[in-house]
Amino acid sequence: MTLLAFDEQQSRSLALSVRASALVFEDPVSRRLLEQIERIAPSDATVLIIGETGTGKELVARHIHALSRRSREAFGALNCAALSENLIESELFGHEKGAFTGALATKMGWFETANKGSLFLDEVGDLPLGLQAKLLRVLQEREVVKVGSRHPVPVDVRIIAATNVNLEEAVAAQHFRADLYYRFNVAAIHLAPLRERPGDILPLTRHFLRIYADRLGYGDVKMSPATELALLNYDWPGNIRELENAVHRALLVCPGNCLRPEDFKLSGVRVAEQSQAVSTVSLETSLQRLFDQAPAKLFEIIEETVIRSAFEYCEQNQVQTARMLDISRNVLRHKLGLYGMLPNGQRRAAEQEVA
């Protein structure tokens, strides 16, 4: 098994889960990925990592940094979907004291913090268009201007970006700048979901098993053959993150020192088969009634209904709604602005992004 371990103390200091302590490249798909990483890492090329949520995009970014000439310098990581537009700009570029309410002191942004090192930008597909333009300028000019300042600061940072949305489609829909996409897409790494690299499932399980058993003060814990088979036959829609949580939960509920299939509470059937079995009869019936009525702008009516319903279902959380609908937050914000479902300030910002 190819197990690449990172410094555990460093992982704790960065508030990461145990997923950040190791990478497993046992499956042939993963071994080819490792070869690609080892070719790309020594250069200073910008990297775009494409993969589903929970596949370990940040782990790959950290490994690229560890193999690069910048390995002794800082590694910064920012989730672009987790912050509001104003906060992202301040986090990336920094701000001067008094630049806005609450700016009580001058603060360096991630570009300055990661100077000479690498900066990992996760979920770049959710960057607002206005901020995309500012980020592109930083990449081109290699200098940042803090919020509230007019003086540029030179920076030397390698960008490693990641996304779980199709940026080509976002570019075609004019929700992502084509020039920024080309800047990011110098070296692309497609990270396969866990279901497409089954050879990694059991090695990863054993890795998490050892770590969590040690943390819980357990002795040697094994898995039954039936458990291993159940894990291999499950599709892991949440990828490595779901596997980690499943191992932790199984250890907490297992009555002995041998994990059973029921300890993992898996469905017992492949998720792909479950998704195909989802009933759409009621939806098709409702659509048929709409078709009979043939109202004007039918598609827009359907689309608005879906987005409104999803937004309310997610308790008006934009990030969760975008993920559930598998669209970027930019697209969602634009639609919500059109439907009058954003506060006035956010609505104007969404309109300006499109304009």
CSV table of C-alpha atoms in Angstrom, one decimal:
chain,number,residue,atom,x,y,z
A,1,MET,CA,0.0,0.0,0.0
A,2,THR,CA,1.3,3.5,-0.9
A,3,LEU,CA,0.6,5.6,2.2
A,4,LEU,CA,1.9,9.1,2.2
A,5,ALA,CA,1.7,10.6,5.7
A,6,PHE,CA,1.8,14.3,6.7
A,7,ASP,CA,2.9,15.8,9.9
A,8,GLU,CA,0.2,15.1,12.5
A,9,GLN,CA,1.0,18.1,14.6
A,10,GLN,CA,0.7,20.3,11.6
A,11,SER,CA,-2.6,18.8,10.7
A,12,ARG,CA,-4.0,19.5,14.2
A,13,SER,CA,-2.8,23.1,14.1
A,14,LEU,CA,-4.7,23.6,10.9
A,15,ALA,CA,-7.9,22.2,12.5
A,16,LEU,CA,-8.2,19.4,9.9
A,17,SER,CA,-9.8,16.0,10.4
A,18,VAL,CA,-7.7,12.8,10.2
A,19,ARG,CA,-8.3,12.8,6.5
A,20,ALA,CA,-5.4,15.3,6.2
A,21,SER,CA,-2.9,13.0,7.9
A,22,ALA,CA,-2.5,10.6,5.0
A,23,LEU,CA,-3.2,9.8,1.3
A,24,VAL,CA,-3.8,6.3,0.0
A,25,PHE,CA,-2.9,5.4,-3.5
A,26,GLU,CA,-3.6,1.7,-3.7
A,27,ASP,CA,-6.1,1.5,-6.6
A,28,PRO,CA,-4.7,1.6,-10.1
A,29,VAL,CA,-6.7,4.8,-10.7
A,30,SER,CA,-5.1,6.4,-7.7
A,31,ARG,CA,-1.6,5.3,-8.7
A,32,ARG,CA,-2.0,7.0,-12.1
A,33,LEU,CA,-3.2,10.1,-10.2
A,34,LEU,CA,-0.1,9.9,-8.0
A,35,GLU,CA,2.1,9.8,-11.1
A,36,GLN,CA,0.4,12.9,-12.5
A,37,ILE,CA,0.8,14.7,-9.2
A,38,GLU,CA,4.5,13.9,-9.1
A,39,ARG,CA,5.0,15.3,-12.6
A,40,ILE,CA,3.1,18.5,-11.9
A,41,ALA,CA,4.2,19.3,-8.4
A,42,PRO,CA,7.8,20.4,-9.0
A,43,SER,CA,6.8,23.1,-11.4
A,44,ASP,CA,5.2,26.4,-10.4
A,45,ALA,CA,2.2,25.9,-12.7
A,46,THR,CA,-1.3,26.8,-11.4
A,47,VAL,CA,-3.3,23.6,-10.7
A,48,LEU,CA,-7.0,23.0,-11.0
A,49,ILE,CA,-8.3,20.0,-9.0
A,50,ILE,CA,-11.7,18.8,-10.1
A,51,GLY,CA,-13.7,16.3,-8.0
A,52,GLU,CA,-16.8,15.6,-6.0
A,53,THR,CA,-17.2,16.8,-2.4
A,54,GLY,CA,-15.3,14.7,0.0
A,55,THR,CA,-12.9,13.2,-2.4
A,56,GLY,CA,-9.8,14.7,-0.8
A,57,LYS,CA,-9.1,17.8,-3.0
A,58,GLU,CA,-7.3,19.6,-0.2
A,59,LEU,CA,-5.2,16.5,0.6
A,60,VAL,CA,-4.0,16.5,-3.1
A,61,ALA,CA,-3.3,20.2,-2.9
A,62,ARG,CA,-1.2,19.7,0.2
A,63,HIS,CA,0.7,16.9,-1.4
A,64,ILE,CA,1.4,19.0,-4.5
A,65,HIS,CA,2.8,21.7,-2.1
A,66,ALA,CA,4.8,19.1,-0.2
A,67,LEU,CA,6.5,17.9,-3.4
A,68,SER,CA,7.1,21.4,-4.7
A,69,ARG,CA,10.1,23.7,-4.3
A,70,ARG,CA,7.9,25.8,-2.1
A,71,SER,CA,7.4,23.0,0.5
A,72,ARG,CA,9.3,24.8,3.2
A,73,GLU,CA,7.1,27.9,2.9
A,74,ALA,CA,3.5,28.5,4.0
A,75,PHE,CA,0.4,26.6,2.7
A,76,GLY,CA,-2.8,28.6,2.9
A,77,ALA,CA,-6.3,27.2,2.4
A,78,LEU,CA,-9.6,29.1,1.9
A,79,ASN,CA,-13.0,27.8,1.1
A,80,CYS,CA,-14.6,30.3,-1.2
A,81,ALA,CA,-18.1,29.0,-0.7
A,82,ALA,CA,-18.0,29.4,3.1
A,83,LEU,CA,-17.7,33.2,3.3
A,84,SER,CA,-19.8,36.1,2.1
A,85,GLU,CA,-18.5,38.2,-0.9
A,86,ASN,CA,-17.2,41.0,1.3
A,87,LEU,CA,-15.4,38.6,3.7
A,88,ILE,CA,-13.8,36.7,0.8
A,89,GLU,CA,-12.2,39.9,-0.6
A,90,SER,CA,-10.8,40.8,2.9
A,91,GLU,CA,-9.6,37.2,3.5
A,92,LEU,CA,-7.9,37.0,0.1
A,93,PHE,CA,-6.4,40.5,-0.2
A,94,GLY,CA,-6.4,41.8,3.4
A,95,HIS,CA,-7.7,45.2,4.6
A,96,GLU,CA,-6.5,48.4,6.1
A,97,LYS,CA,-7.6,49.6,9.5
A,98,GLY,CA,-10.9,51.4,9.2
A,99,ALA,CA,-11.6,50.1,5.7
A,100,PHE,CA,-15.1,49.0,6.8
A,101,THR,CA,-17.1,48.6,10.0
A,102,GLY,CA,-15.3,46.2,12.3
A,103,ALA,CA,-11.9,46.6,10.6
A,104,LEU,CA,-10.2,47.6,13.9
A,105,ALA,CA,-6.7,46.8,12.7
A,106,THR,CA,-4.7,46.3,9.4
A,107,LYS,CA,-4.9,42.6,8.4
A,108,MET,CA,-2.9,40.6,5.9
A,109,GLY,CA,-4.8,38.5,3.4
A,110,TRP,CA,-4.1,34.9,2.4
A,111,PHE,CA,-2.0,36.0,-0.6
A,112,GLU,CA,0.4,37.8,1.7
A,113,THR,CA,0.3,35.1,4.4
A,114,ALA,CA,1.1,32.4,1.8
A,115,ASN,CA,3.8,34.5,0.1
A,116,LYS,CA,6.6,32.4,-1.4
A,117,GLY,CA,4.3,29.3,-0.7
A,118,SER,CA,1.1,27.9,-2.1
A,119,LEU,CA,-2.5,29.0,-1.7
A,120,PHE,CA,-5.4,26.5,-2.0
A,121,LEU,CA,-8.7,28.1,-3.2
A,122,ASP,CA,-11.5,25.5,-2.7
A,123,GLU,CA,-14.9,25.9,-4.5
A,124,VAL,CA,-13.6,28.6,-6.9
A,125,GLY,CA,-16.8,28.1,-8.9
A,126,ASP,CA,-18.7,30.0,-6.2
A,127,LEU,CA,-16.6,33.2,-6.5
A,128,PRO,CA,-18.7,36.2,-7.4
A,129,LEU,CA,-17.9,37.7,-10.9
A,130,GLY,CA,-16.7,40.9,-9.4
A,131,LEU,CA,-14.2,39.2,-7.2
A,132,GLN,CA,-13.2,36.9,-10.1
A,133,ALA,CA,-12.0,40.1,-12.0
A,134,LYS,CA,-9.9,41.2,-9.0
A,135,LEU,CA,-8.4,37.7,-8.6
A,136,LEU,CA,-7.5,37.6,-12.2
A,137,ARG,CA,-5.6,40.9,-11.9
A,138,VAL,CA,-3.7,39.6,-8.9
A,139,LEU,CA,-2.7,36.5,-10.9
A,140,GLN,CA,-1.6,38.7,-13.8
A,141,GLU,CA,0.2,41.5,-12.0
A,142,ARG,CA,1.4,39.4,-9.0
A,143,GLU,CA,0.4,42.1,-6.5
A,144,VAL,CA,-2.5,42.6,-4.2
A,145,VAL,CA,-4.2,45.8,-3.0
A,146,LYS,CA,-5.8,45.6,0.5
A,147,VAL,CA,-9.4,46.7,0.9
A,148,GLY,CA,-9.2,50.4,1.8
A,149,SER,CA,-5.7,50.8,0.3
A,150,ARG,CA,-4.3,52.2,-2.9
A,151,HIS,CA,-0.8,50.7,-2.6
A,152,PRO,CA,-0.1,47.4,-4.2
A,153,VAL,CA,1.9,44.7,-2.4
A,154,PRO,CA,4.0,42.3,-4.5
A,155,VAL,CA,3.3,38.6,-3.9
A,156,ASP,CA,4.8,35.3,-5.1
A,157,VAL,CA,2.2,32.6,-4.6
A,158,ARG,CA,1.4,29.4,-6.4
A,159,ILE,CA,-2.3,28.9,-6.8
A,160,ILE,CA,-4.0,25.5,-6.4
A,161,ALA,CA,-7.7,25.8,-7.1
A,162,ALA,CA,-10.5,23.2,-6.7
A,163,THR,CA,-14.1,22.9,-7.7
A,164,ASN,CA,-16.9,20.3,-7.7
A,165,VAL,CA,-18.8,22.1,-10.5
A,166,ASN,CA,-18.2,22.1,-14.2
A,167,LEU,CA,-16.4,25.4,-14.9
A,168,GLU,CA,-16.7,25.0,-18.7
A,169,GLU,CA,-20.5,25.0,-18.3
A,170,ALA,CA,-20.2,27.9,-15.9
A,171,VAL,CA,-18.1,29.8,-18.5
A,172,ALA,CA,-20.7,29.0,-21.2
A,173,ALA,CA,-23.4,30.3,-19.0
A,174,GLN,CA,-21.4,33.5,-18.3
A,175,HIS,CA,-21.2,32.7,-14.6
A,176,PHE,CA,-17.5,32.3,-14.6
A,177,ARG,CA,-14.9,34.3,-16.4
A,178,ALA,CA,-13.3,32.5,-19.3
A,179,ASP,CA,-9.9,34.2,-18.9
A,180,LEU,CA,-9.8,33.2,-15.2
A,181,TYR,CA,-10.8,29.6,-16.1
A,182,TYR,CA,-7.8,29.4,-18.5
A,183,ARG,CA,-5.6,30.8,-15.8
A,184,PHE,CA,-6.6,28.1,-13.4
A,185,ASN,CA,-6.7,25.3,-16.0
A,186,VAL,CA,-2.9,25.2,-16.7
A,187,ALA,CA,-2.6,21.8,-15.1
A,188,ALA,CA,-5.9,20.0,-14.4
A,189,ILE,CA,-6.2,17.0,-12.0
A,190,HIS,CA,-9.4,15.0,-12.2
A,191,LEU,CA,-9.9,13.3,-8.8
A,192,ALA,CA,-12.1,10.2,-9.2
A,193,PRO,CA,-14.8,9.6,-6.6
A,194,LEU,CA,-14.2,6.7,-4.1
A,195,ARG,CA,-16.7,4.4,-6.0
A,196,GLU,CA,-14.4,4.5,-9.0
A,197,ARG,CA,-11.3,3.5,-7.1
A,198,PRO,CA,-12.5,0.6,-4.9
A,199,GLY,CA,-8.9,-0.5,-4.3
A,200,ASP,CA,-8.6,2.4,-1.9
A,201,ILE,CA,-11.7,1.6,0.2
A,202,LEU,CA,-10.2,-1.0,2.6
A,203,PRO,CA,-6.8,0.6,3.0
A,204,LEU,CA,-8.5,3.9,3.9
A,205,THR,CA,-10.9,2.0,6.3
A,206,ARG,CA,-7.9,0.4,8.1
A,207,HIS,CA,-6.2,3.7,8.3
A,208,PHE,CA,-9.1,5.5,9.9
A,209,LEU,CA,-9.7,2.4,12.1
A,210,ARG,CA,-6.2,2.6,13.5
A,211,ILE,CA,-6.5,6.3,14.2
A,212,TYR,CA,-9.9,6.4,15.8
A,213,ALA,CA,-9.3,3.1,17.8
A,214,ASP,CA,-6.2,4.8,19.3
A,215,ARG,CA,-8.1,8.0,20.0
A,216,LEU,CA,-10.9,6.1,21.7
A,217,GLY,CA,-8.5,4.0,23.7
A,218,TYR,CA,-9.6,0.7,22.1
A,219,GLY,CA,-7.3,-2.2,21.5
A,220,ASP,CA,-6.8,-4.0,18.2
A,221,VAL,CA,-10.1,-3.8,16.2
A,222,LYS,CA,-10.7,-6.0,13.2
A,223,MET,CA,-13.3,-6.2,10.4
A,224,SER,CA,-15.2,-9.4,9.5
A,225,PRO,CA,-15.0,-10.6,5.9
A,226,ALA,CA,-18.7,-9.8,5.6
A,227,THR,CA,-18.0,-6.2,6.7
A,228,GLU,CA,-15.2,-5.8,4.1
A,229,LEU,CA,-17.6,-7.1,1.4
A,230,ALA,CA,-20.3,-4.6,2.5
A,231,LEU,CA,-17.9,-1.7,2.4
A,232,LEU,CA,-16.7,-2.7,-1.1
A,233,ASN,CA,-20.3,-3.0,-2.4
A,234,TYR,CA,-21.3,0.4,-1.1
A,235,ASP,CA,-21.0,3.4,-3.4
A,236,TRP,CA,-19.9,6.0,-0.8
A,237,PRO,CA,-21.7,9.1,-2.2
A,238,GLY,CA,-20.0,11.2,0.4
A,239,ASN,CA,-16.6,9.8,-0.6
A,240,ILE,CA,-13.7,9.7,1.8
A,241,ARG,CA,-15.4,12.1,4.3
A,242,GLU,CA,-18.4,9.7,4.5
A,243,LEU,CA,-16.1,6.7,5.0
A,244,GLU,CA,-14.2,8.4,7.8
A,245,ASN,CA,-17.4,9.3,9.6
A,246,ALA,CA,-18.8,5.7,9.1
A,247,VAL,CA,-15.6,4.2,10.7
A,248,HIS,CA,-15.8,6.5,13.7
A,249,ARG,CA,-19.5,5.7,14.2
A,250,ALA,CA,-19.0,2.0,13.8
A,251,LEU,CA,-16.3,2.0,16.5
A,252,LEU,CA,-18.7,3.8,18.9
A,253,VAL,CA,-21.5,1.3,18.5
A,254,CYS,CA,-19.6,-1.9,18.0
A,255,PRO,CA,-20.1,-4.2,21.1
A,256,GLY,CA,-16.8,-6.1,20.6
A,257,ASN,CA,-13.5,-5.9,18.8
A,258,CYS,CA,-14.7,-7.0,15.4
A,259,LEU,CA,-16.7,-4.6,13.3
A,260,ARG,CA,-19.9,-6.1,11.7
A,261,PRO,CA,-21.7,-4.8,8.6
A,262,GLU,CA,-24.6,-3.6,10.8
A,263,ASP,CA,-22.2,-1.3,12.8
A,264,PHE,CA,-21.8,0.8,9.7
A,265,LYS,CA,-25.5,1.2,9.0
A,266,LEU,CA,-25.1,1.0,5.3
A,267,SER,CA,-28.1,0.5,3.0
A,268,GLY,CA,-26.8,-2.8,1.7
A,269,VAL,CA,-27.5,-1.8,-1.9
A,270,ARG,CA,-25.6,0.5,-4.3
A,271,VAL,CA,-26.5,4.1,-4.0
A,272,ALA,CA,-26.6,4.4,-7.8
A,273,GLU,CA,-29.3,1.7,-7.9
A,274,GLN,CA,-31.2,3.6,-5.2
A,275,SER,CA,-31.1,6.8,-7.1
A,276,GLN,CA,-32.5,5.2,-10.2
A,277,ALA,CA,-35.4,3.9,-8.2
A,278,VAL,CA,-36.5,7.4,-7.0
A,279,SER,CA,-40.1,7.9,-8.0
A,280,THR,CA,-40.9,10.8,-10.3
A,281,VAL,CA,-44.5,9.8,-11.0
A,282,SER,CA,-46.0,12.7,-9.0
A,283,LEU,CA,-43.6,15.1,-10.6
A,284,GLU,CA,-44.5,13.9,-14.1
A,285,THR,CA,-48.2,14.2,-13.3
A,286,SER,CA,-47.8,17.8,-12.2
A,287,LEU,CA,-45.7,18.6,-15.3
A,288,GLN,CA,-48.4,17.0,-17.5
A,289,ARG,CA,-51.0,19.3,-16.0
A,290,LEU,CA,-48.8,22.3,-16.8
A,291,PHE,CA,-48.3,21.0,-20.4
A,292,ASP,CA,-52.0,20.9,-20.8
A,293,GLN,CA,-52.4,24.5,-19.6
A,294,ALA,CA,-49.5,25.6,-21.8
A,295,PRO,CA,-48.7,28.8,-20.0
A,296,ALA,CA,-46.2,31.3,-21.4
A,297,LYS,CA,-42.6,30.9,-20.4
A,298,LEU,CA,-43.2,27.4,-19.0
A,299,PHE,CA,-39.6,26.5,-18.5
A,300,GLU,CA,-39.0,29.7,-16.5
A,301,ILE,CA,-42.0,28.9,-14.3
A,302,ILE,CA,-40.7,25.4,-13.6
A,303,GLU,CA,-37.2,26.6,-13.0
A,304,GLU,CA,-38.3,29.3,-10.5
A,305,THR,CA,-40.5,26.8,-8.7
A,306,VAL,CA,-37.7,24.4,-8.3
A,307,ILE,CA,-35.2,27.0,-7.0
A,308,ARG,CA,-37.7,28.7,-4.7
A,309,SER,CA,-38.7,25.3,-3.2
A,310,ALA,CA,-35.1,24.2,-2.8
A,311,PHE,CA,-34.1,27.5,-1.2
A,312,GLU,CA,-37.0,27.3,1.4
A,313,TYR,CA,-36.2,23.6,2.0
A,314,CYS,CA,-32.6,24.5,2.8
A,315,GLU,CA,-33.8,27.3,5.2
A,316,GLN,CA,-32.5,29.9,2.8
A,317,ASN,CA,-28.9,28.7,3.0
A,318,GLN,CA,-27.4,29.6,-0.4
A,319,VAL,CA,-24.4,27.1,-0.1
A,320,GLN,CA,-26.6,24.1,0.8
A,321,THR,CA,-29.2,25.0,-1.9
A,322,ALA,CA,-26.5,25.3,-4.6
A,323,ARG,CA,-25.0,22.0,-3.6
A,324,MET,CA,-28.3,20.2,-3.6
A,325,LEU,CA,-29.2,21.6,-7.1
A,326,ASP,CA,-25.7,21.0,-8.3
A,327,ILE,CA,-25.2,24.5,-9.5
A,328,SER,CA,-22.7,27.2,-8.6
A,329,ARG,CA,-23.6,29.8,-6.0
A,330,ASN,CA,-23.1,32.5,-8.6
A,331,VAL,CA,-26.0,30.9,-10.7
A,332,LEU,CA,-28.1,30.6,-7.6
A,333,ARG,CA,-27.6,34.1,-6.4
A,334,HIS,CA,-28.4,35.5,-9.9
A,335,LYS,CA,-31.7,33.5,-10.0
A,336,LEU,CA,-32.6,34.5,-6.4
A,337,GLY,CA,-32.0,38.1,-7.3
A,338,LEU,CA,-34.3,37.8,-10.3
A,339,TYR,CA,-37.0,36.3,-8.1
A,340,GLY,CA,-36.7,39.0,-5.5
A,341,MET,CA,-35.6,36.6,-2.8
A,342,LEU,CA,-32.4,38.4,-1.8
A,343,PRO,CA,-32.0,41.5,0.5
A,344,ASN,CA,-31.7,44.7,-1.5
A,345,GLY,CA,-27.9,44.9,-1.1
A,346,GLN,CA,-27.3,41.3,-2.2
A,347,ARG,CA,-29.7,41.7,-5.1
A,348,ARG,CA,-27.9,44.7,-6.5
A,349,ALA,CA,-24.6,42.8,-6.1
A,350,ALA,CA,-26.0,39.8,-8.0
A,351,GLU,CA,-27.2,42.1,-10.8
A,352,GLN,CA,-23.8,43.8,-11.0
A,353,GLU,CA,-22.1,40.4,-11.3
A,354,VAL,CA,-24.1,39.5,-14.3
A,355,ALA,CA,-23.8,43.0,-15.9
